[in-house]
PDB file of C-alpha atoms in Angstrom:
ATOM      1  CA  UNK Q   1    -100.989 -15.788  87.233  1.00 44.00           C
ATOM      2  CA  UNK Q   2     -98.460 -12.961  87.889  1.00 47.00           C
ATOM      3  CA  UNK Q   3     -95.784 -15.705  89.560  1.00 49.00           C
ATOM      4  CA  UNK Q   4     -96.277 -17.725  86.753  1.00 48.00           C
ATOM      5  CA  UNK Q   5     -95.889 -15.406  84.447  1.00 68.00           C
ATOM      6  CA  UNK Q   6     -92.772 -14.156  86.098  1.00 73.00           C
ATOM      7  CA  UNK Q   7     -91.302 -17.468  86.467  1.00 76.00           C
ATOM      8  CA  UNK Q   8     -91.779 -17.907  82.332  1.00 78.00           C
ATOM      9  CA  UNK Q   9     -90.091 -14.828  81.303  1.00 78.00           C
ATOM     10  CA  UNK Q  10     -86.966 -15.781  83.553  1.00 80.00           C
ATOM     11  CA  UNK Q  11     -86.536 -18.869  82.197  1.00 82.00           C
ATOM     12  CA  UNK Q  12     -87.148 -17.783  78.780  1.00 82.00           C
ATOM     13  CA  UNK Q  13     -84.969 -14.608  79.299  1.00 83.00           C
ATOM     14  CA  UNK Q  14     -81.764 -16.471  80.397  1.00 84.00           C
ATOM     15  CA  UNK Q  15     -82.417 -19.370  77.622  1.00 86.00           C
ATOM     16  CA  UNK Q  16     -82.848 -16.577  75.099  1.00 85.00           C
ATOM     17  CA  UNK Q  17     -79.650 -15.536  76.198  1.00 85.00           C
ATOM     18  CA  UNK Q  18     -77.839 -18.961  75.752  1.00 87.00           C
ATOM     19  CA  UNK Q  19     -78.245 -18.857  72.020  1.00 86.00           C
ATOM     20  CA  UNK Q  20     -78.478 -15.214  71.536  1.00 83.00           C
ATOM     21  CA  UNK Q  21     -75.089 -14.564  73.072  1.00 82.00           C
ATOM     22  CA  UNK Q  22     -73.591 -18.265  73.122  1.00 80.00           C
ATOM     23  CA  UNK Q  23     -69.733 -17.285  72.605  1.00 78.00           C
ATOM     24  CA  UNK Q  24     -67.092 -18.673  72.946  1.00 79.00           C
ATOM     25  CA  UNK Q  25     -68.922 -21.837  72.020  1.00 81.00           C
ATOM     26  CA  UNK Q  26     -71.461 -22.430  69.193  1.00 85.00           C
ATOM     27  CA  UNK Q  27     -75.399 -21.627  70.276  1.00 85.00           C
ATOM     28  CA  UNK Q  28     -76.589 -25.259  71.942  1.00 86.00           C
ATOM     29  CA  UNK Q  29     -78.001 -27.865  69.532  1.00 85.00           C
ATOM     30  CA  UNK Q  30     -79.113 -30.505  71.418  1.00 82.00           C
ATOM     31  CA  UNK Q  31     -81.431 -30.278  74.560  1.00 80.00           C
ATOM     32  CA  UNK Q  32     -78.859 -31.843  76.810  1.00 79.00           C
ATOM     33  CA  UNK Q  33     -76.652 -29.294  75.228  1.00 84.00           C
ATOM     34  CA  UNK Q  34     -79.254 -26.454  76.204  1.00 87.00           C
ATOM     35  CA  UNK Q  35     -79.665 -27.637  79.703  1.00 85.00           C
ATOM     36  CA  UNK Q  36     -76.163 -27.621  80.648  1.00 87.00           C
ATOM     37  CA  UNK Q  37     -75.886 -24.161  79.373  1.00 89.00           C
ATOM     38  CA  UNK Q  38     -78.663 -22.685  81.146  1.00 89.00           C
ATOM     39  CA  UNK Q  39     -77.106 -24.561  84.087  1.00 90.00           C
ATOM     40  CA  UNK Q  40     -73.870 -23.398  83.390  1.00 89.00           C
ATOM     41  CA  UNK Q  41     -74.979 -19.479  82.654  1.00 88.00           C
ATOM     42  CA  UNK Q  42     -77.356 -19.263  86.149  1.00 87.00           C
ATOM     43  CA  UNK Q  43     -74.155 -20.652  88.053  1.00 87.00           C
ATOM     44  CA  UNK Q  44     -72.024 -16.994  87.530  1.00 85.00           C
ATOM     45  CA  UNK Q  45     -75.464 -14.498  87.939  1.00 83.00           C
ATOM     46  CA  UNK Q  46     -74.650 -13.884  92.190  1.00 72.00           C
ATOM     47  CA  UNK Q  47     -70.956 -12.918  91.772  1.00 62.00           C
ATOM     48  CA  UNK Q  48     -70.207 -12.925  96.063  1.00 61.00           C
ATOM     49  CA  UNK Q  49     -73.643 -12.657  96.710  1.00 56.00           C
ATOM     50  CA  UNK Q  50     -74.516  -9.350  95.342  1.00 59.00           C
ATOM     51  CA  UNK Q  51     -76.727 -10.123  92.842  1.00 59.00           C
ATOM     52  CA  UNK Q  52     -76.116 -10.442  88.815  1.00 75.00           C
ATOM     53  CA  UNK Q  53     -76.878  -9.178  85.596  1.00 80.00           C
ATOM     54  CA  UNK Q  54     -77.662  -9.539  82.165  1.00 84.00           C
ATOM     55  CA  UNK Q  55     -77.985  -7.709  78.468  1.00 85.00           C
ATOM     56  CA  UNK Q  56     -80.235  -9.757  76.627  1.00 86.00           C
ATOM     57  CA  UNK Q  57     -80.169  -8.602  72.845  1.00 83.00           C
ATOM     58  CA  UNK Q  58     -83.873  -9.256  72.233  1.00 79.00           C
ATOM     59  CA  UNK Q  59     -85.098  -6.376  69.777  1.00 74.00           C
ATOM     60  CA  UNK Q  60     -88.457  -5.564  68.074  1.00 68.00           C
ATOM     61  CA  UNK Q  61     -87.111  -4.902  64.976  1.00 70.00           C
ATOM     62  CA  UNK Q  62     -84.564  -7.829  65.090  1.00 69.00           C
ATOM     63  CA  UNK Q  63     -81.778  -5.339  64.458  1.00 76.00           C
ATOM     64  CA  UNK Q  64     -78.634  -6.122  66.604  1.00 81.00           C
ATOM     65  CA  UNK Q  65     -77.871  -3.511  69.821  1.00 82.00           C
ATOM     66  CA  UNK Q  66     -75.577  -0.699  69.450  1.00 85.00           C
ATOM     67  CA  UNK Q  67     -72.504  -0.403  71.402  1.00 86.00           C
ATOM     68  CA  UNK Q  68     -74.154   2.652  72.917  1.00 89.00           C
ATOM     69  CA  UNK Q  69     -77.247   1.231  74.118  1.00 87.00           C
ATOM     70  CA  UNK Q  70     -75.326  -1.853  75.546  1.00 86.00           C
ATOM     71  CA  UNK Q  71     -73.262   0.394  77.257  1.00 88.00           C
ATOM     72  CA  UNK Q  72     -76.840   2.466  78.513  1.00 89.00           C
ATOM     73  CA  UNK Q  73     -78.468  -0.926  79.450  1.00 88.00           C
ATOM     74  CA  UNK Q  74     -75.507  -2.428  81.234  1.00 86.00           C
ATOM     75  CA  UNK Q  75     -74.932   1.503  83.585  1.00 88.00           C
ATOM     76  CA  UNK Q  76     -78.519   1.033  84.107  1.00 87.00           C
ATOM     77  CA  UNK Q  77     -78.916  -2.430  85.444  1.00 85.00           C
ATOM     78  CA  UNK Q  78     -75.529  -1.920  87.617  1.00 84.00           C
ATOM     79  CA  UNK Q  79     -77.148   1.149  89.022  1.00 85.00           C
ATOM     80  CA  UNK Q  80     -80.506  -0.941  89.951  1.00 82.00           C
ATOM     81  CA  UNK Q  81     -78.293  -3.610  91.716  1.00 80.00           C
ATOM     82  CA  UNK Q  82     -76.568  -1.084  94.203  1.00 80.00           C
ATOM     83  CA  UNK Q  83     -79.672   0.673  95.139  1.00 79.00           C
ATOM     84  CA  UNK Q  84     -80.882  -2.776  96.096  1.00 70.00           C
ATOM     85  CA  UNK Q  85     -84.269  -2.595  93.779  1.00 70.00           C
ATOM     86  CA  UNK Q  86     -83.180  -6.139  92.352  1.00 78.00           C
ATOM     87  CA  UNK Q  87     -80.529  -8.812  92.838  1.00 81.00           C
ATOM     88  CA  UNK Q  88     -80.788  -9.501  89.220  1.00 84.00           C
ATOM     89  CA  UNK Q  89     -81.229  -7.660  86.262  1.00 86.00           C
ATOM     90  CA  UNK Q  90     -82.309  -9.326  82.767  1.00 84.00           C
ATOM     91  CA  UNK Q  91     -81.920  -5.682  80.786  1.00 85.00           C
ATOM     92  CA  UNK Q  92     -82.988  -5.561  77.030  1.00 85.00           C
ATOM     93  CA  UNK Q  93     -83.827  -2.557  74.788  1.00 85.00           C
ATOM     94  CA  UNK Q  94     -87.357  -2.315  76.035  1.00 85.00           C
ATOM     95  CA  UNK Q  95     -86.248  -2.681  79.436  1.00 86.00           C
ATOM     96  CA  UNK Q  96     -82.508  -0.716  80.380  1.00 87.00           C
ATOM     97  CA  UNK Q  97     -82.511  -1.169  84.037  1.00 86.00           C
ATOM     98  CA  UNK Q  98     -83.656  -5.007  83.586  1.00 84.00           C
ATOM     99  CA  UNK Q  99     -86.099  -4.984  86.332  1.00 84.00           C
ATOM    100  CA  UNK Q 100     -89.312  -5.527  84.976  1.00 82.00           C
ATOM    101  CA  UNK Q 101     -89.305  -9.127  86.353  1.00 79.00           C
ATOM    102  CA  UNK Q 102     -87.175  -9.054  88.649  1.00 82.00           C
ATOM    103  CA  UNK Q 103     -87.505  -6.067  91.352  1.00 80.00           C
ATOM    104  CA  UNK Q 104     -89.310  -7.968  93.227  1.00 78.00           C
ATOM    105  CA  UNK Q 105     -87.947 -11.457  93.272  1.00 77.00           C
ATOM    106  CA  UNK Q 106     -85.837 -12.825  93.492  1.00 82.00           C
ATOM    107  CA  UNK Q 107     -84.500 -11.828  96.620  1.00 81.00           C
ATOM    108  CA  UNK Q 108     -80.539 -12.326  97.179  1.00 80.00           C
ATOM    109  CA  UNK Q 109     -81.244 -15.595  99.347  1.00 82.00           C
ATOM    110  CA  UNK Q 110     -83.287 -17.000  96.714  1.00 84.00           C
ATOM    111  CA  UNK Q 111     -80.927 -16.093  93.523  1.00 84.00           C
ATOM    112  CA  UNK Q 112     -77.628 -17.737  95.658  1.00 86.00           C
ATOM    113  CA  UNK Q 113     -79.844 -20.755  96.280  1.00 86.00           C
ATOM    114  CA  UNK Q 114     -80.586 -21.226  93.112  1.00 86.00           C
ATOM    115  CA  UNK Q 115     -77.259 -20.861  91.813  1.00 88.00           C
ATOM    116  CA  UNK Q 116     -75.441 -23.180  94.308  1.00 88.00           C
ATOM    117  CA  UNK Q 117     -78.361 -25.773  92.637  1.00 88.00           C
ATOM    118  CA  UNK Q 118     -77.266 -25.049  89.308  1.00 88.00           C
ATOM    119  CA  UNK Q 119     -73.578 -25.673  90.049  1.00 89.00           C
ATOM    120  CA  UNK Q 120     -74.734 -28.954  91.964  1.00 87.00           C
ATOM    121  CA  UNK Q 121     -77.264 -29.797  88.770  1.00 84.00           C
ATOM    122  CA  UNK Q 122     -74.717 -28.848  86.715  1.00 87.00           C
ATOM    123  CA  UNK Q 123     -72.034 -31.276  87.906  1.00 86.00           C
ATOM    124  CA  UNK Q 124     -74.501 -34.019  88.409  1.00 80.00           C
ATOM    125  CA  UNK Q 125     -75.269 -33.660  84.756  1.00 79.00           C
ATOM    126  CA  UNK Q 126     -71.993 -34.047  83.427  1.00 80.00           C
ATOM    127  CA  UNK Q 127     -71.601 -37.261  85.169  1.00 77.00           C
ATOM    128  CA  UNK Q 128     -74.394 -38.518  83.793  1.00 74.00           C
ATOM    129  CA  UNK Q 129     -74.300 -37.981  79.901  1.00 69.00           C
ATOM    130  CA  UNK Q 130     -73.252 -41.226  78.979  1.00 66.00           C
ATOM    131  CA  UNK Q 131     -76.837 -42.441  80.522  1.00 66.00           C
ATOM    132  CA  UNK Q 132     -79.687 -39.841  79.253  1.00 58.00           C
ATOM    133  CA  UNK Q 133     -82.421 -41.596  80.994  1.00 59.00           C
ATOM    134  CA  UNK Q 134     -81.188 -40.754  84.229  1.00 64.00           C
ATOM    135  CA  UNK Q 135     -81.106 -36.653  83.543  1.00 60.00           C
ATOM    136  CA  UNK Q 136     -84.202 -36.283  84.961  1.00 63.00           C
ATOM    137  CA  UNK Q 137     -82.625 -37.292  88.130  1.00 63.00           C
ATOM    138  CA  UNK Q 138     -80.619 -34.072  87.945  1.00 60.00           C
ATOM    139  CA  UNK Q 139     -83.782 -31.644  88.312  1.00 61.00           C
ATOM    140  CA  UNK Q 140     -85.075 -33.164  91.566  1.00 67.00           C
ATOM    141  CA  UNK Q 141     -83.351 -31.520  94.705  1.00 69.00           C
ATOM    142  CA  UNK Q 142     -82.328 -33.939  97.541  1.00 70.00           C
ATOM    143  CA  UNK Q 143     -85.129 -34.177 100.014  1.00 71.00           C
ATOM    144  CA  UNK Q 144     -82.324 -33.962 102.488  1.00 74.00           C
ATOM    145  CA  UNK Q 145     -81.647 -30.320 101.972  1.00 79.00           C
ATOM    146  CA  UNK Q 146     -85.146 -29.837 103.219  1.00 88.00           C
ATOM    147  CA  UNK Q 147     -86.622 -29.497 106.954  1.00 90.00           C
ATOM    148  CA  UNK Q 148     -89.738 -30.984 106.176  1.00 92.00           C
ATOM    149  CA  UNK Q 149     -91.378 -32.816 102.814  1.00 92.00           C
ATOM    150  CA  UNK Q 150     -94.900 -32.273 101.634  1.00 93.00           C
ATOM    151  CA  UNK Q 151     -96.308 -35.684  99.247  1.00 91.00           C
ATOM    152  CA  UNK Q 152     -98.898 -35.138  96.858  1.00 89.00           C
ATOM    153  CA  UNK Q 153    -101.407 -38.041  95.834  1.00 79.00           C
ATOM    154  CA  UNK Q 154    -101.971 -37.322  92.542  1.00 60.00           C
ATOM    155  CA  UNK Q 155     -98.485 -37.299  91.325  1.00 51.00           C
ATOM    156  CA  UNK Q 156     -97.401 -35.505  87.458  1.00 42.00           C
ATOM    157  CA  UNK Q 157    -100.797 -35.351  86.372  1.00 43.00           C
ATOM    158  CA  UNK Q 158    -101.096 -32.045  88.004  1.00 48.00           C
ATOM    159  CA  UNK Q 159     -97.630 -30.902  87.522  1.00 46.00           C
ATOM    160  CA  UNK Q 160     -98.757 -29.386  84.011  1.00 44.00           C
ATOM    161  CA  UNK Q 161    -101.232 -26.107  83.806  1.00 39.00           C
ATOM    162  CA  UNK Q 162    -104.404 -28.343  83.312  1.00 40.00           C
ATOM    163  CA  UNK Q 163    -107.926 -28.790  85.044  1.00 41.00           C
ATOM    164  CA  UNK Q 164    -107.538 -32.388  85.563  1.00 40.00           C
ATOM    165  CA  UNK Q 165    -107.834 -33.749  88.735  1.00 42.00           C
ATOM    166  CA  UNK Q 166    -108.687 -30.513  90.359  1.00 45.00           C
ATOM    167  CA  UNK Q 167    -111.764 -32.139  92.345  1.00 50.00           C
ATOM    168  CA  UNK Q 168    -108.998 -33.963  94.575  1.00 50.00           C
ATOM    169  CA  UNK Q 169    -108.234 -30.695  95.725  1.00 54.00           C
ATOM    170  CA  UNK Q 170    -110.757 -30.291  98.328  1.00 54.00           C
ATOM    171  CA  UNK Q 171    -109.798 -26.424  99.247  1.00 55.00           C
ATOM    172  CA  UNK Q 172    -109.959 -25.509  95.685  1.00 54.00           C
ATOM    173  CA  UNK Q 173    -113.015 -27.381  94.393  1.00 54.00           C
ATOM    174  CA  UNK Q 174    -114.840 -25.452  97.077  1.00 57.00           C
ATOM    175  CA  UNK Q 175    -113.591 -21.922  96.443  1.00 57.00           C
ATOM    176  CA  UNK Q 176    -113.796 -22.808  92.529  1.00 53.00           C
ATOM    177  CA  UNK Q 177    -117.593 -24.572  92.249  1.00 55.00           C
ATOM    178  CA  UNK Q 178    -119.185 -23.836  89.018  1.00 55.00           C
ATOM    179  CA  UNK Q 179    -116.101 -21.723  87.809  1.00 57.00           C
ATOM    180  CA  UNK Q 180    -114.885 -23.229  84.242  1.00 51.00           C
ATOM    181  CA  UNK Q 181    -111.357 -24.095  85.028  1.00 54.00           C
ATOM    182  CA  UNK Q 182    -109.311 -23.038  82.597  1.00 57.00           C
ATOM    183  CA  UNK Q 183    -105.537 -23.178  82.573  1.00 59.00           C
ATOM    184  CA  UNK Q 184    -105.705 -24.554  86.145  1.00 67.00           C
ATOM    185  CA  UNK Q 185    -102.568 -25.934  87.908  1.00 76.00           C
ATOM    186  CA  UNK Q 186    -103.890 -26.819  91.292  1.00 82.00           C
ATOM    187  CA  UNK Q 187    -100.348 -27.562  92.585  1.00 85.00           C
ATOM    188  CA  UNK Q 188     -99.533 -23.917  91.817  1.00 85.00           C
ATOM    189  CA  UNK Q 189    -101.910 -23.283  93.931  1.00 86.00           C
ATOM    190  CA  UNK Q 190    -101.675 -25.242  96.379  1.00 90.00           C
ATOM    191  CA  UNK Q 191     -97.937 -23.531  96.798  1.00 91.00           C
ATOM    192  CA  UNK Q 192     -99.404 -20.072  96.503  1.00 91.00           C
ATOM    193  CA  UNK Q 193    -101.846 -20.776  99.268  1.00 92.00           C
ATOM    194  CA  UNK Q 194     -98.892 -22.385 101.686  1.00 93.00           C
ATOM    195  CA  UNK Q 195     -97.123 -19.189 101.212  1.00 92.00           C
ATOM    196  CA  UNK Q 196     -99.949 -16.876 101.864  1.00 90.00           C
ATOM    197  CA  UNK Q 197    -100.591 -18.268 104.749  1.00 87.00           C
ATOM    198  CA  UNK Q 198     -97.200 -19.773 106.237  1.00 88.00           C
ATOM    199  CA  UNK Q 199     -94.454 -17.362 104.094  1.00 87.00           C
ATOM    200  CA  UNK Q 200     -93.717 -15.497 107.508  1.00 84.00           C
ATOM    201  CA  UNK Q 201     -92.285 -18.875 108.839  1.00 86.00           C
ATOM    202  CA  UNK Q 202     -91.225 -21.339 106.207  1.00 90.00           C
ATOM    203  CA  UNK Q 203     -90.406 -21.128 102.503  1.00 91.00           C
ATOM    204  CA  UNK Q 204     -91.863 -23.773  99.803  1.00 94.00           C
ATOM    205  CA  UNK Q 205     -90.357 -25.298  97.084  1.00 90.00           C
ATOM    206  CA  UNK Q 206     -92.740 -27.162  94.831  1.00 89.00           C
ATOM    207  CA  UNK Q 207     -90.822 -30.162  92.481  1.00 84.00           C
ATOM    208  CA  UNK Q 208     -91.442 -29.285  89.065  1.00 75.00           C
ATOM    209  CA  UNK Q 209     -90.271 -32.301  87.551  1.00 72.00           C
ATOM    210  CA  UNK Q 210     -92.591 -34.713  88.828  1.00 74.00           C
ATOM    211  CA  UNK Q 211     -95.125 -32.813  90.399  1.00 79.00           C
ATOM    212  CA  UNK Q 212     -95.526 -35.055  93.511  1.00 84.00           C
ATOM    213  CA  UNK Q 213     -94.004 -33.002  95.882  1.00 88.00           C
ATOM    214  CA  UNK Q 214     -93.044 -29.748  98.027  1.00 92.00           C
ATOM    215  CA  UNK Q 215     -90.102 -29.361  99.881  1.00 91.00           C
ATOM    216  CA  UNK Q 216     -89.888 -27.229 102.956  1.00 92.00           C
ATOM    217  CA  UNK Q 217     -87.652 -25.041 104.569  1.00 91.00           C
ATOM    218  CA  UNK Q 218     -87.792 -23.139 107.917  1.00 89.00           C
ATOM    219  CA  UNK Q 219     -86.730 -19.422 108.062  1.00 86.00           C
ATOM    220  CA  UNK Q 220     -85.312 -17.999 110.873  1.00 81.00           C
ATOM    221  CA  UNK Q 221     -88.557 -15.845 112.333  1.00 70.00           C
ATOM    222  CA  UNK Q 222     -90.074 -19.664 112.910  1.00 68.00           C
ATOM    223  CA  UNK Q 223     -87.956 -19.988 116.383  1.00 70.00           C
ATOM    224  CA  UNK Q 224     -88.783 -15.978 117.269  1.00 72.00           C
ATOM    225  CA  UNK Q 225     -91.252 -15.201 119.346  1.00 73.00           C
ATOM    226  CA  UNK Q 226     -93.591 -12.268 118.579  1.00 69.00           C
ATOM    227  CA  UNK Q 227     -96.246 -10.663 119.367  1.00 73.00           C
ATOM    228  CA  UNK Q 228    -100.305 -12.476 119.495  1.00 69.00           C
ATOM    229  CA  UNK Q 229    -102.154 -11.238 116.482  1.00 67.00           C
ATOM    230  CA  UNK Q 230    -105.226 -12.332 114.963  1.00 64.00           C
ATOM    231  CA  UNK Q 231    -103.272 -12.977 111.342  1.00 62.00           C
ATOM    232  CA  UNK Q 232    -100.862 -15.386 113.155  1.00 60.00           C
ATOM    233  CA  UNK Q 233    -102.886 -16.803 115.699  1.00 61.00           C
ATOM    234  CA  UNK Q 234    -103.251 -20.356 114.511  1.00 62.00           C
ATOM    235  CA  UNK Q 235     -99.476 -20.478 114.369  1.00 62.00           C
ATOM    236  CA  UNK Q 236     -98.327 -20.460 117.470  1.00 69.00           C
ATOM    237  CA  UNK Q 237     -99.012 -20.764 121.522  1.00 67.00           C
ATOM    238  CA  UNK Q 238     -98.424 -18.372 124.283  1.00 68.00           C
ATOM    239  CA  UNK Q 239     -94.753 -18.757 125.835  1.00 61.00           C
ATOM    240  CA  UNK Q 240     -95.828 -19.198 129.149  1.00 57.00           C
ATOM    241  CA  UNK Q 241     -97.485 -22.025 128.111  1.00 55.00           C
ATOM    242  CA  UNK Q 242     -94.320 -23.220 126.622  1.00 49.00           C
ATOM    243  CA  UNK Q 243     -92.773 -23.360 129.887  1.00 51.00           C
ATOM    244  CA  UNK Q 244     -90.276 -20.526 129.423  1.00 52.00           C
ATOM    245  CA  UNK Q 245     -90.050 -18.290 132.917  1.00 56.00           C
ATOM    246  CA  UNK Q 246     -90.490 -14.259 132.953  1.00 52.00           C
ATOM    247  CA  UNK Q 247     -91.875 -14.759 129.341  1.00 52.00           C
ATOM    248  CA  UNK Q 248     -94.268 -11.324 128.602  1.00 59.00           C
ATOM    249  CA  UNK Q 249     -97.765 -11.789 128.279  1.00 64.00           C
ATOM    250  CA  UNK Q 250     -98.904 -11.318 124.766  1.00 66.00           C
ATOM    251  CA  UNK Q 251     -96.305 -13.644 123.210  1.00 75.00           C
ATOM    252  CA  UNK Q 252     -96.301 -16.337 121.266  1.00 75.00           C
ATOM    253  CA  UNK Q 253     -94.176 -18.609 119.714  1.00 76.00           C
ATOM    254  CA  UNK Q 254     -94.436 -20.773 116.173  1.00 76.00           C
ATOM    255  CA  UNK Q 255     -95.805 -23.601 117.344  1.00 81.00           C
ATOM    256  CA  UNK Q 256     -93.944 -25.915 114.035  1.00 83.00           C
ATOM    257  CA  UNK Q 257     -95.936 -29.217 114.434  1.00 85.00           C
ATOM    258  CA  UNK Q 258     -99.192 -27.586 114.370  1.00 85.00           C
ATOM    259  CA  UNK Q 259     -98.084 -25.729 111.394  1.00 88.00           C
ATOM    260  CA  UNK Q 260     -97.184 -28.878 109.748  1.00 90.00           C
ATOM    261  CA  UNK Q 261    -100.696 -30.270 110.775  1.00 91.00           C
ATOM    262  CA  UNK Q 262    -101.849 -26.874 108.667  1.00 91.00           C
ATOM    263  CA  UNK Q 263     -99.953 -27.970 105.892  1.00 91.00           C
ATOM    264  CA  UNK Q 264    -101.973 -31.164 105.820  1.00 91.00           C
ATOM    265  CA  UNK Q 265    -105.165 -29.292 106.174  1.00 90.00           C
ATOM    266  CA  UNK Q 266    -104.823 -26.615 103.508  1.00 90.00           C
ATOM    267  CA  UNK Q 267    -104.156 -29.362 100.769  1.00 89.00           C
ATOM    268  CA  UNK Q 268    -106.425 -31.643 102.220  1.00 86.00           C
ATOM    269  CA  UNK Q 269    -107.296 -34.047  99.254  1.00 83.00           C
ATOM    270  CA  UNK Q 270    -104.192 -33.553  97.229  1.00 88.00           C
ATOM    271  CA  UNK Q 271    -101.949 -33.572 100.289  1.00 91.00           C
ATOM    272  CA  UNK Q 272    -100.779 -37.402 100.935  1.00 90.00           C
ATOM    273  CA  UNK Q 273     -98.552 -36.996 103.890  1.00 91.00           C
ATOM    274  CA  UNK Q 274     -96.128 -34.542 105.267  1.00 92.00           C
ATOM    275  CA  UNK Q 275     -92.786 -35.724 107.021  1.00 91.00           C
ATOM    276  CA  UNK Q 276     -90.381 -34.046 108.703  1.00 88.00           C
ATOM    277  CA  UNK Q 277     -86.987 -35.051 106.748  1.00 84.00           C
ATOM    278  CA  UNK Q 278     -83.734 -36.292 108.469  1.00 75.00           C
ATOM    279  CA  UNK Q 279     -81.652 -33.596 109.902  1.00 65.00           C
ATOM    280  CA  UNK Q 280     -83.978 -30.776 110.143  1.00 60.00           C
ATOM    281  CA  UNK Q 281     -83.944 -27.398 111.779  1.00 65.00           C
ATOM    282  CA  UNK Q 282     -86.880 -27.729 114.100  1.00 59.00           C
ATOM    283  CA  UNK Q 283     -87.364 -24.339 115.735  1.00 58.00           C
ATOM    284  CA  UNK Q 284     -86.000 -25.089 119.452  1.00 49.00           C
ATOM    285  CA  UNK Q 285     -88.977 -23.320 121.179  1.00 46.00           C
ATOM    286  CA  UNK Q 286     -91.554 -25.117 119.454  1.00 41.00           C
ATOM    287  CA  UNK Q 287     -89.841 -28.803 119.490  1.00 39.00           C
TER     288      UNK Q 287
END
């Protein structure tokens, strides 16, 4: 898929980058090495949260970029970050403005997130080197940080692109019947689905490590009321039913433990349970 694909070439981008431009140090040699580098490069791309950028010397004829065009690439991508068509730029010689990936996502929220998780991964990591087998450890993000936790029953299994257990997915085995699934990931999914449906209200953050979870996090338009529309309708309940006095007719507001009965639903066969975790932002209105 397109997110998938986009996800790849970011990753790939900014680890191509790690060896192609590794200076001062020597390009990584061992895959501990590699991680904390990536780690260590994502931490400086949101310089006070205005987004980052980088020249990536990837060229089709494997001839090094001139000082010109690394001057052209690095105008263009600066110019692309004011005008706000991307908080990060990944430019190359096929690609000057370094936004064929990125003008879309992701957005300036998402790229500071991620880079306050690399600095936390990051540090984590270093105090963990002299025990290897507990890296892993360093990928998975505190379900704290998160308002509410989705489980998934069938665990890593279907954390790789791969048909198996797709049947457990109830939602997808219907929509899918008689389709030969190829290159599958019904956890991907799954996610894509929770957004379609729910992005207006909450954002989701699928664990890529193990597979067997998603983590949750309100945004603000879940405590705003707006206005009844057949789109949104399942999402919420009129405010006068809420209790609220002189509340207009035709409003509604996000009604957050039905939504997190919807979560249930939509996954219903690969979903196992979905908690609300310690400390969370419940929207006020709809507590």
């Amino acid at each position: 898929s397109l997110a998938l694909s986009r996800s790849l070439a970011l990753s790939l981008s900014l680890v191509a980058h790690c060896f192609l431009s590794p200076l001062p140090s020597a390009p990584p040699g061992t895959p501990l090495a590699g991680l904390a580098r990536f780690l260590s490069l994502l931490t400086t791309l949101d310089p006070a949260g205005l987004g980052g950028g980088l020249v990536i010397d990837i060229s089709p004829d494997g001839e090094p970029m001139s000082d010109a065009l690394y001057r052209e690439c690095q105008d263009l991508a600066e110019s692309a970050r004011a005008t706000n068509k991307a908080a990060l730029t990944l430019a190359t010689p096929t690609d000057k403005a370094g936004t064929r990936w990125t003008s879309d996502a992701p957005s300036r929220v998402a790229l500071r997130r991620a880079c306050a998780l690399a600095a936390q991964s990051l540090a984590r990591l270093s105090a963990t080197l002299a025990a290897p087998e507990k890296v892993r450890a360093v990928m998975r993000h505190p379900a704290a940080d998160y308002d509410a936790e989705i489980s998934l029953a069938s665990g890593a299994g279907l954390a790789a692109t791969s048909a198996f257990g797709a049947g457990a997915f109830a939602n997808l085995a219907n929509q899918m019947q008689g389709q030969l699934l190829v290159g599958l990931c019904p956890i991907a999914r799954l996610v894509a689905d929770l957004r379609r449906a729910y992005g207006r209200f909450a954002l989701f953050f699928p664990d890529e490590v193990t597979g067997d979870s998603i983590g949750v996090v309100w945004r603000p338009a879940s405590a705003v009321p707006y206005k009844l529309n057949v789109h949104s309708a399942s999402g919420g309940f009129p405010l006068q039913c809420g209790g609220i006095e002189g509340a207009p007719d035709g409003e509604v507001i996000p009604d957050a433990v039905g939504m997190l009965l919807g979560f249930k639903q939509l996954g219903a066969g690969l979903v196992r349970s979905v908690e609300v975790c310690g400390g969370a932002r419940v929207p006020k209105q709809a507590a």
